[in-house]
PDB file of C-alpha atoms in Angstrom:
ATOM      1  CA  MET A 134      99.761 -39.058  33.694  1.00  0.00           C
ATOM      2  CA  ASP A 135      99.618 -39.564  37.564  1.00  0.00           C
ATOM      3  CA  ALA A 136      96.502 -40.028  39.376  1.00  0.00           C
ATOM      4  CA  LYS A 137      96.494 -36.481  40.365  1.00  0.00           C
ATOM      5  CA  ASP A 138      96.500 -35.166  36.891  1.00  0.00           C
ATOM      6  CA  ALA A 139      93.755 -37.876  35.909  1.00  0.00           C
ATOM      7  CA  GLN A 140      91.627 -36.787  38.659  1.00  0.00           C
ATOM      8  CA  ALA A 141      91.787 -32.929  37.598  1.00  0.00           C
ATOM      9  CA  GLN A 142      91.132 -33.984  33.904  1.00  0.00           C
ATOM     10  CA  ILE A 143      88.239 -36.065  34.914  1.00  0.00           C
ATOM     11  CA  LEU A 144      86.815 -33.146  36.936  1.00  0.00           C
ATOM     12  CA  GLN A 145      87.393 -30.589  34.194  1.00  0.00           C
ATOM     13  CA  MET A 146      85.257 -32.938  31.853  1.00  0.00           C
ATOM     14  CA  THR A 147      82.670 -33.291  34.559  1.00  0.00           C
ATOM     15  CA  GLN A 148      82.382 -29.600  34.936  1.00  0.00           C
ATOM     16  CA  PHE A 149      82.288 -29.087  31.105  1.00  0.00           C
ATOM     17  CA  ILE A 150      79.547 -31.625  30.672  1.00  0.00           C
ATOM     18  CA  LEU A 151      77.550 -29.908  33.660  1.00  0.00           C
ATOM     19  CA  ASN A 152      78.018 -26.434  31.962  1.00  0.00           C
ATOM     20  CA  GLU A 153      77.036 -28.068  28.610  1.00  0.00           C
ATOM     21  CA  ALA A 154      73.692 -29.493  30.275  1.00  0.00           C
ATOM     22  CA  ARG A 155      73.111 -26.228  32.126  1.00  0.00           C
ATOM     23  CA  ASP A 156      73.313 -24.344  28.783  1.00  0.00           C
ATOM     24  CA  LYS A 157      71.049 -26.842  27.221  1.00  0.00           C
ATOM     25  CA  ALA A 158      68.568 -26.673  29.834  1.00  0.00           C
ATOM     26  CA  GLU A 159      68.464 -22.810  29.810  1.00  0.00           C
ATOM     27  CA  GLU A 160      68.123 -22.962  25.996  1.00  0.00           C
ATOM     28  CA  ILE A 161      65.172 -25.695  26.191  1.00  0.00           C
ATOM     29  CA  ASP A 162      63.524 -23.308  28.941  1.00  0.00           C
ATOM     30  CA  THR A 163      63.960 -20.197  27.047  1.00  0.00           C
ATOM     31  CA  LYS A 164      62.564 -21.864  23.820  1.00  0.00           C
ATOM     32  CA  ALA A 165      59.616 -23.332  25.845  1.00  0.00           C
ATOM     33  CA  LEU A 166      58.764 -19.812  27.331  1.00  0.00           C
ATOM     34  CA  GLN A 167      59.028 -18.390  23.782  1.00  0.00           C
ATOM     35  CA  GLU A 168      56.817 -20.902  22.482  1.00  0.00           C
ATOM     36  CA  GLU A 169      54.529 -20.479  25.324  1.00  0.00           C
ATOM     37  CA  SER A 170      54.317 -16.695  24.906  1.00  0.00           C
ATOM     38  CA  ILE A 171      53.787 -17.432  21.099  1.00  0.00           C
ATOM     39  CA  GLU A 172      50.877 -19.699  21.803  1.00  0.00           C
ATOM     40  CA  ARG A 173      49.358 -17.560  24.360  1.00  0.00           C
ATOM     41  CA  LEU A 174      49.548 -14.655  22.054  1.00  0.00           C
ATOM     42  CA  LYS A 175      47.744 -16.843  19.289  1.00  0.00           C
ATOM     43  CA  ILE A 176      44.948 -17.862  21.746  1.00  0.00           C
ATOM     44  CA  VAL A 177      44.578 -14.080  22.965  1.00  0.00           C
ATOM     45  CA  ASN A 178      44.398 -12.960  19.327  1.00  0.00           C
ATOM     46  CA  SER A 179      42.122 -15.834  18.395  1.00  0.00           C
ATOM     47  CA  MET A 180      39.858 -14.858  21.266  1.00  0.00           C
ATOM     48  CA  LYS A 181      40.032 -11.221  20.490  1.00  0.00           C
ATOM     49  CA  GLU A 182      39.127 -11.876  17.055  1.00  0.00           C
ATOM     50  CA  LYS A 183      36.088 -14.147  18.027  1.00  0.00           C
ATOM     51  CA  ILE A 184      34.803 -11.355  20.290  1.00  0.00           C
ATOM     52  CA  GLN A 185      35.120  -8.726  17.700  1.00  0.00           C
ATOM     53  CA  GLN A 186      33.296 -11.126  15.174  1.00  0.00           C
ATOM     54  CA  ASP A 187      30.584 -11.661  17.713  1.00  0.00           C
ATOM     55  CA  TYR A 188      30.385  -7.943  18.537  1.00  0.00           C
ATOM     56  CA  ALA A 189      30.057  -7.086  14.775  1.00  0.00           C
ATOM     57  CA  ARG A 190      27.340  -9.844  14.233  1.00  0.00           C
ATOM     58  CA  LYS A 191      25.384  -8.770  17.195  1.00  0.00           C
ATOM     59  CA  THR A 192      25.751  -5.077  16.311  1.00  0.00           C
ATOM     60  CA  LYS A 193      24.652  -6.049  12.731  1.00  0.00           C
ATOM     61  CA  GLN A 194      21.638  -7.939  14.150  1.00  0.00           C
ATOM     62  CA  ILE A 195      20.648  -4.957  16.308  1.00  0.00           C
ATOM     63  CA  GLU A 196      20.951  -2.670  13.455  1.00  0.00           C
ATOM     64  CA  THR A 197      18.869  -5.028  11.235  1.00  0.00           C
ATOM     65  CA  GLN A 198      16.171  -5.261  13.849  1.00  0.00           C
ATOM     66  CA  ALA A 199      16.157  -1.583  14.406  1.00  0.00           C
ATOM     67  CA  ALA A 200      15.755  -1.155  10.646  1.00  0.00           C
ATOM     68  CA  ILE A 201      12.892  -3.593  10.479  1.00  0.00           C
ATOM     69  CA  GLU A 202      11.033  -2.072  13.561  1.00  0.00           C
ATOM     70  CA  ARG A 203      11.440   1.447  11.998  1.00  0.00           C
ATOM     71  CA  SER A 204      10.234   0.249   8.657  1.00  0.00           C
ATOM     72  CA  THR A 205       7.272  -1.531  10.316  1.00  0.00           C
ATOM     73  CA  ALA A 206       6.566   1.623  12.426  1.00  0.00           C
ATOM     74  CA  ILE A 207       6.641   3.981   9.083  1.00  0.00           C
ATOM     75  CA  ASN A 208       4.487   1.369   7.173  1.00  0.00           C
ATOM     76  CA  ARG A 209       1.877   1.102  10.112  1.00  0.00           C
ATOM     77  CA  SER A 210       1.980   4.964  10.285  1.00  0.00           C
ATOM     78  CA  ARG A 211       1.237   5.117   6.536  1.00  0.00           C
ATOM     79  CA  LEU A 212      -1.446   2.671   6.722  1.00  0.00           C
ATOM     80  CA  GLU A 213      -3.080   4.417   9.637  1.00  0.00           C
ATOM     81  CA  LYS A 214      -2.866   7.652   7.432  1.00  0.00           C
ATOM     82  CA  ILE A 215      -4.484   5.954   4.544  1.00  0.00           C
ATOM     83  CA  LYS A 216      -7.188   4.338   6.808  1.00  0.00           C
ATOM     84  CA  SER A 217      -7.898   7.814   8.207  1.00  0.00           C
ATOM     85  CA  ARG A 218      -8.100   9.360   4.837  1.00  0.00           C
ATOM     86  CA  GLN A 219     -10.381   6.919   3.392  1.00  0.00           C
ATOM     87  CA  GLU A 220     -12.597   7.087   6.283  1.00  0.00           C
ATOM     88  CA  MET A 221     -12.743  10.923   5.963  1.00  0.00           C
ATOM     89  CA  LEU A 222     -13.604  10.357   2.170  1.00  0.00           C
ATOM     90  CA  GLY A 223     -16.143   7.781   2.994  1.00  0.00           C
ATOM     91  CA  HIS A 224     -17.849  10.324   5.554  1.00  0.00           C
ATOM     92  CA  LEU A 225     -17.670  13.003   2.904  1.00  0.00           C
ATOM     93  CA  HIS A 226     -19.267  10.660   0.415  1.00  0.00           C
ATOM     94  CA  ALA A 227     -21.959   9.643   2.854  1.00  0.00           C
ATOM     95  CA  ALA A 228     -22.684  13.209   3.735  1.00  0.00           C
ATOM     96  CA  SER A 229     -22.892  14.197  -0.029  1.00  0.00           C
ATOM     97  CA  GLN A 230     -25.332  11.425  -0.508  1.00  0.00           C
ATOM     98  CA  LYS A 231     -27.665  12.786   2.167  1.00  0.00           C
ATOM     99  CA  GLU A 232     -27.323  16.255   0.781  1.00  0.00           C
ATOM    100  CA  LEU A 233     -28.435  14.904  -2.622  1.00  0.00           C
ATOM    101  CA  ALA A 234     -31.284  12.931  -1.323  1.00  0.00           C
ATOM    102  CA  LYS A 235     -32.389  15.990   0.532  1.00  0.00           C
ATOM    103  CA  ARG A 236     -32.202  18.389  -2.431  1.00  0.00           C
ATOM    104  CA  LEU A 237     -34.277  15.858  -4.402  1.00  0.00           C
ATOM    105  CA  GLU A 238     -36.968  15.613  -2.005  1.00  0.00           C
ATOM    106  CA  ASP A 239     -38.438  18.527  -3.929  1.00  0.00           C
ATOM    107  CA  LYS A 240     -40.442  16.853  -6.970  1.00  0.00           C
ATOM    108  CA  ALA A 241     -39.952  19.596  -9.240  1.00  0.00           C
ATOM    109  CA  LYS A 242     -36.292  19.680  -8.893  1.00  0.00           C
ATOM    110  CA  GLN A 243     -36.312  15.886  -9.233  1.00  0.00           C
ATOM    111  CA  LYS A 244     -38.309  15.933 -12.413  1.00  0.00           C
ATOM    112  CA  GLN A 245     -36.079  18.324 -13.963  1.00  0.00           C
ATOM    113  CA  PHE A 246     -32.915  16.543 -12.933  1.00  0.00           C
ATOM    114  CA  ILE A 247     -34.082  13.225 -14.191  1.00  0.00           C
ATOM    115  CA  THR A 248     -35.298  14.812 -17.503  1.00  0.00           C
ATOM    116  CA  GLN A 249     -31.849  16.240 -18.029  1.00  0.00           C
ATOM    117  CA  LEU A 250     -30.283  12.685 -17.095  1.00  0.00           C
ATOM    118  CA  ILE A 251     -32.314  11.163 -19.789  1.00  0.00           C
ATOM    119  CA  VAL A 252     -31.522  14.044 -22.343  1.00  0.00           C
ATOM    120  CA  GLN A 253     -27.692  13.453 -21.665  1.00  0.00           C
ATOM    121  CA  GLY A 254     -27.926   9.807 -22.240  1.00  0.00           C
ATOM    122  CA  LEU A 255     -29.852  10.013 -25.452  1.00  0.00           C
ATOM    123  CA  LEU A 256     -27.279  12.409 -26.872  1.00  0.00           C
ATOM    124  CA  MET A 257     -24.581  10.021 -26.076  1.00  0.00           C
ATOM    125  CA  LEU A 258     -26.413   7.079 -27.565  1.00  0.00           C
ATOM    126  CA  LEU A 259     -28.057   8.631 -30.644  1.00  0.00           C
ATOM    127  CA  GLU A 260     -30.402   5.761 -31.113  1.00  0.00           C
ATOM    128  CA  ASP A 261     -33.689   5.474 -32.630  1.00  0.00           C
ATOM    129  CA  SER A 262     -35.081   3.294 -29.783  1.00  0.00           C
ATOM    130  CA  VAL A 263     -33.967   3.378 -26.015  1.00  0.00           C
ATOM    131  CA  GLU A 264     -35.400   1.943 -22.765  1.00  0.00           C
ATOM    132  CA  VAL A 265     -34.824   3.761 -19.447  1.00  0.00           C
ATOM    133  CA  ARG A 266     -34.088   1.773 -16.412  1.00  0.00           C
ATOM    134  CA  CYS A 267     -34.869   3.206 -12.954  1.00  0.00           C
ATOM    135  CA  ARG A 268     -36.053   2.314  -9.327  1.00  0.00           C
ATOM    136  CA  LYS A 269     -39.475   0.855  -9.001  1.00  0.00           C
ATOM    137  CA  CYS A 270     -40.344   3.878  -6.932  1.00  0.00           C
ATOM    138  CA  ASP A 271     -39.284   6.301  -9.641  1.00  0.00           C
ATOM    139  CA  GLU A 272     -41.160   4.757 -12.620  1.00  0.00           C
ATOM    140  CA  ALA A 273     -44.085   7.051 -12.629  1.00  0.00           C
ATOM    141  CA  LEU A 274     -41.914  10.157 -12.161  1.00  0.00           C
ATOM    142  CA  VAL A 275     -39.493   8.751 -15.020  1.00  0.00           C
ATOM    143  CA  ALA A 276     -42.618   8.358 -17.381  1.00  0.00           C
ATOM    144  CA  GLU A 277     -43.585  11.917 -16.754  1.00  0.00           C
ATOM    145  CA  CYS A 278     -40.071  13.183 -17.687  1.00  0.00           C
ATOM    146  CA  ILE A 279     -39.731  11.108 -21.040  1.00  0.00           C
ATOM    147  CA  GLY A 280     -41.923  13.286 -23.174  1.00  0.00           C
ATOM    148  CA  ASP A 281     -39.876  16.530 -22.168  1.00  0.00           C
ATOM    149  CA  ALA A 282     -36.626  14.735 -22.608  1.00  0.00           C
ATOM    150  CA  VAL A 283     -37.268  13.622 -25.984  1.00  0.00           C
ATOM    151  CA  LYS A 284     -38.461  17.158 -27.073  1.00  0.00           C
ATOM    152  CA  GLU A 285     -35.144  18.628 -25.456  1.00  0.00           C
ATOM    153  CA  TYR A 286     -33.188  15.928 -27.293  1.00  0.00           C
ATOM    154  CA  SER A 287     -34.632  16.654 -30.817  1.00  0.00           C
ATOM    155  CA  LYS A 288     -34.340  20.354 -30.139  1.00  0.00           C
ATOM    156  CA  VAL A 289     -30.598  20.023 -29.410  1.00  0.00           C
ATOM    157  CA  ILE A 290     -30.001  17.782 -32.368  1.00  0.00           C
ATOM    158  CA  LYS A 291     -31.905  20.358 -34.606  1.00  0.00           C
ATOM    159  CA  ASP A 292     -30.086  23.333 -33.215  1.00  0.00           C
ATOM    160  CA  SER A 293     -26.576  21.520 -33.504  1.00  0.00           C
ATOM    161  CA  THR A 294     -26.817  19.862 -36.901  1.00  0.00           C
ATOM    162  CA  GLY A 295     -30.075  21.164 -38.521  1.00  0.00           C
ATOM    163  CA  ALA A 296     -31.370  17.591 -38.857  1.00  0.00           C
ATOM    164  CA  SER A 297     -34.603  16.278 -37.480  1.00  0.00           C
ATOM    165  CA  LYS A 298     -34.238  13.347 -35.055  1.00  0.00           C
ATOM    166  CA  ASN A 299     -36.719  11.485 -33.014  1.00  0.00           C
ATOM    167  CA  CYS A 300     -36.403   8.696 -30.482  1.00  0.00           C
ATOM    168  CA  LYS A 301     -38.658   6.178 -28.988  1.00  0.00           C
ATOM    169  CA  VAL A 302     -38.127   6.064 -25.466  1.00  0.00           C
ATOM    170  CA  THR A 303     -39.937   3.763 -22.878  1.00  0.00           C
ATOM    171  CA  VAL A 304     -39.539   2.711 -19.231  1.00  0.00           C
ATOM    172  CA  ASP A 305     -37.841  -0.837 -18.924  1.00  0.00           C
ATOM    173  CA  GLN A 306     -40.222  -2.998 -17.112  1.00  0.00           C
ATOM    174  CA  LYS A 307     -37.992  -5.987 -16.876  1.00  0.00           C
ATOM    175  CA  VAL A 308     -34.905  -4.515 -15.527  1.00  0.00           C
ATOM    176  CA  GLN A 309     -35.047  -2.227 -12.638  1.00  0.00           C
ATOM    177  CA  LEU A 310     -32.474  -0.531 -10.479  1.00  0.00           C
ATOM    178  CA  PRO A 311     -32.072  -1.442  -6.709  1.00  0.00           C
ATOM    179  CA  PRO A 312     -34.244   0.522  -4.134  1.00  0.00           C
ATOM    180  CA  ALA A 313     -32.936   3.534  -2.066  1.00  0.00           C
ATOM    181  CA  PRO A 314     -30.393   2.726   0.750  1.00  0.00           C
ATOM    182  CA  ASN A 315     -31.765   1.323   3.779  1.00  0.00           C
ATOM    183  CA  GLY A 316     -28.885   1.334   6.058  1.00  0.00           C
ATOM    184  CA  ASP A 317     -27.698  -2.255   5.083  1.00  0.00           C
ATOM    185  CA  ALA A 318     -24.484  -1.861   3.378  1.00  0.00           C
ATOM    186  CA  SER A 319     -24.599  -5.644   2.183  1.00  0.00           C
ATOM    187  CA  THR A 320     -27.543  -5.041  -0.125  1.00  0.00           C
ATOM    188  CA  PRO A 321     -27.515  -3.343  -3.322  1.00  0.00           C
ATOM    189  CA  SER A 322     -28.970   0.219  -3.374  1.00  0.00           C
ATOM    190  CA  CYS A 323     -29.510   3.016  -5.661  1.00  0.00           C
ATOM    191  CA  LEU A 324     -29.890   6.948  -4.749  1.00  0.00           C
ATOM    192  CA  GLY A 325     -32.004   7.394  -8.102  1.00  0.00           C
ATOM    193  CA  GLY A 326     -31.346   8.558 -11.651  1.00  0.00           C
ATOM    194  CA  VAL A 327     -31.587   6.289 -14.608  1.00  0.00           C
ATOM    195  CA  VAL A 328     -29.736   3.823 -16.805  1.00  0.00           C
ATOM    196  CA  LEU A 329     -30.291   4.049 -20.485  1.00  0.00           C
ATOM    197  CA  ALA A 330     -30.030   1.024 -22.517  1.00  0.00           C
ATOM    198  CA  CYS A 331     -30.392   0.049 -26.272  1.00  0.00           C
ATOM    199  CA  GLN A 332     -29.512  -2.726 -28.829  1.00  0.00           C
ATOM    200  CA  LYS A 333     -31.172  -5.136 -26.622  1.00  0.00           C
ATOM    201  CA  GLY A 334     -29.366  -3.995 -23.509  1.00  0.00           C
ATOM    202  CA  THR A 335     -25.991  -4.534 -24.991  1.00  0.00           C
ATOM    203  CA  ILE A 336     -25.208  -0.689 -24.859  1.00  0.00           C
ATOM    204  CA  THR A 337     -25.834   1.180 -21.675  1.00  0.00           C
ATOM    205  CA  ILE A 338     -25.225   4.466 -20.109  1.00  0.00           C
ATOM    206  CA  ASP A 339     -25.096   4.753 -16.335  1.00  0.00           C
ATOM    207  CA  ASN A 340     -26.587   8.133 -15.407  1.00  0.00           C
ATOM    208  CA  THR A 341     -27.619   7.075 -11.863  1.00  0.00           C
ATOM    209  CA  ILE A 342     -27.031   9.465  -9.176  1.00  0.00           C
ATOM    210  CA  ASP A 343     -24.483   6.880  -7.346  1.00  0.00           C
ATOM    211  CA  SER A 344     -22.251   6.848 -10.691  1.00  0.00           C
ATOM    212  CA  ARG A 345     -22.329  10.606 -11.100  1.00  0.00           C
ATOM    213  CA  LEU A 346     -21.418  11.260  -7.441  1.00  0.00           C
ATOM    214  CA  GLN A 347     -18.590   8.569  -7.613  1.00  0.00           C
ATOM    215  CA  LEU A 348     -17.450  10.382 -10.865  1.00  0.00           C
ATOM    216  CA  VAL A 349     -17.398  13.797  -9.109  1.00  0.00           C
ATOM    217  CA  MET A 350     -15.657  12.233  -6.027  1.00  0.00           C
ATOM    218  CA  GLU A 351     -13.084  10.873  -8.199  1.00  0.00           C
ATOM    219  CA  GLN A 352     -12.358  13.955 -10.099  1.00  0.00           C
ATOM    220  CA  ALA A 353     -12.415  16.086  -7.004  1.00  0.00           C
ATOM    221  CA  LYS A 354     -10.009  13.842  -5.005  1.00  0.00           C
ATOM    222  CA  PRO A 355      -6.874  15.985  -5.647  1.00  0.00           C
ATOM    223  CA  THR A 356      -8.427  19.054  -4.462  1.00  0.00           C
ATOM    224  CA  ILE A 357     -10.166  17.166  -1.396  1.00  0.00           C
ATOM    225  CA  ARG A 358      -6.791  16.019  -0.419  1.00  0.00           C
ATOM    226  CA  LYS A 359      -5.270  19.309  -0.812  1.00  0.00           C
ATOM    227  CA  LEU A 360      -8.040  20.954   1.311  1.00  0.00           C
ATOM    228  CA  LEU A 361      -8.284  18.154   4.039  1.00  0.00           C
ATOM    229  CA  PHE A 362      -4.845  16.742   4.210  1.00  0.00           C
ATOM    230  CA  GLN A 363      -2.267  19.466   3.385  1.00  0.00           C
TER     231      GLN A 363
END
């Protein structure tokens, strides 16, 4: 091989090496670009997923807060409605108390009313000895009613059963009912009426105006609600 051929072979080998290096470089660049694109896509997808998660979390927070506020508003409305109804029932109760007190200013009506309360209590107890408790201011009136009440009680028993039955009824001097209302809600009060007691006070019948009014109010609540709130 002469020098000319050797030079040509060297040149050919050099060219081959350069081409291989160029191909290898292009391969590396392409791979690098692919890896960069894949990594960039991963980053984008990760950020997108994080944004979606943040959005879902914030949306859930907003929905939860809205639900809490809606529930709070509904409960507040219900409480206000209940309070308004209770206040109206309270006004009705107070008006009823005043009307009863006004009607019982008539002594004749009051005496008849007290007599009937005593008779009802005696018929519920069916005892031989009963004490009647009343307000201090009503003692004289109650004492006047006892005789007629005992007669009426005995008559009802006789007419219903044919048996003769009497009862010793006295005014309880030891236990008295609270006085009439004076505008101070913190102190006990009583509109009137009586409480009948027997067996040394272990058995009692509450026939006060307060208890009767409370009973009537409880029984009439469905009707009252229907008339006032529907």
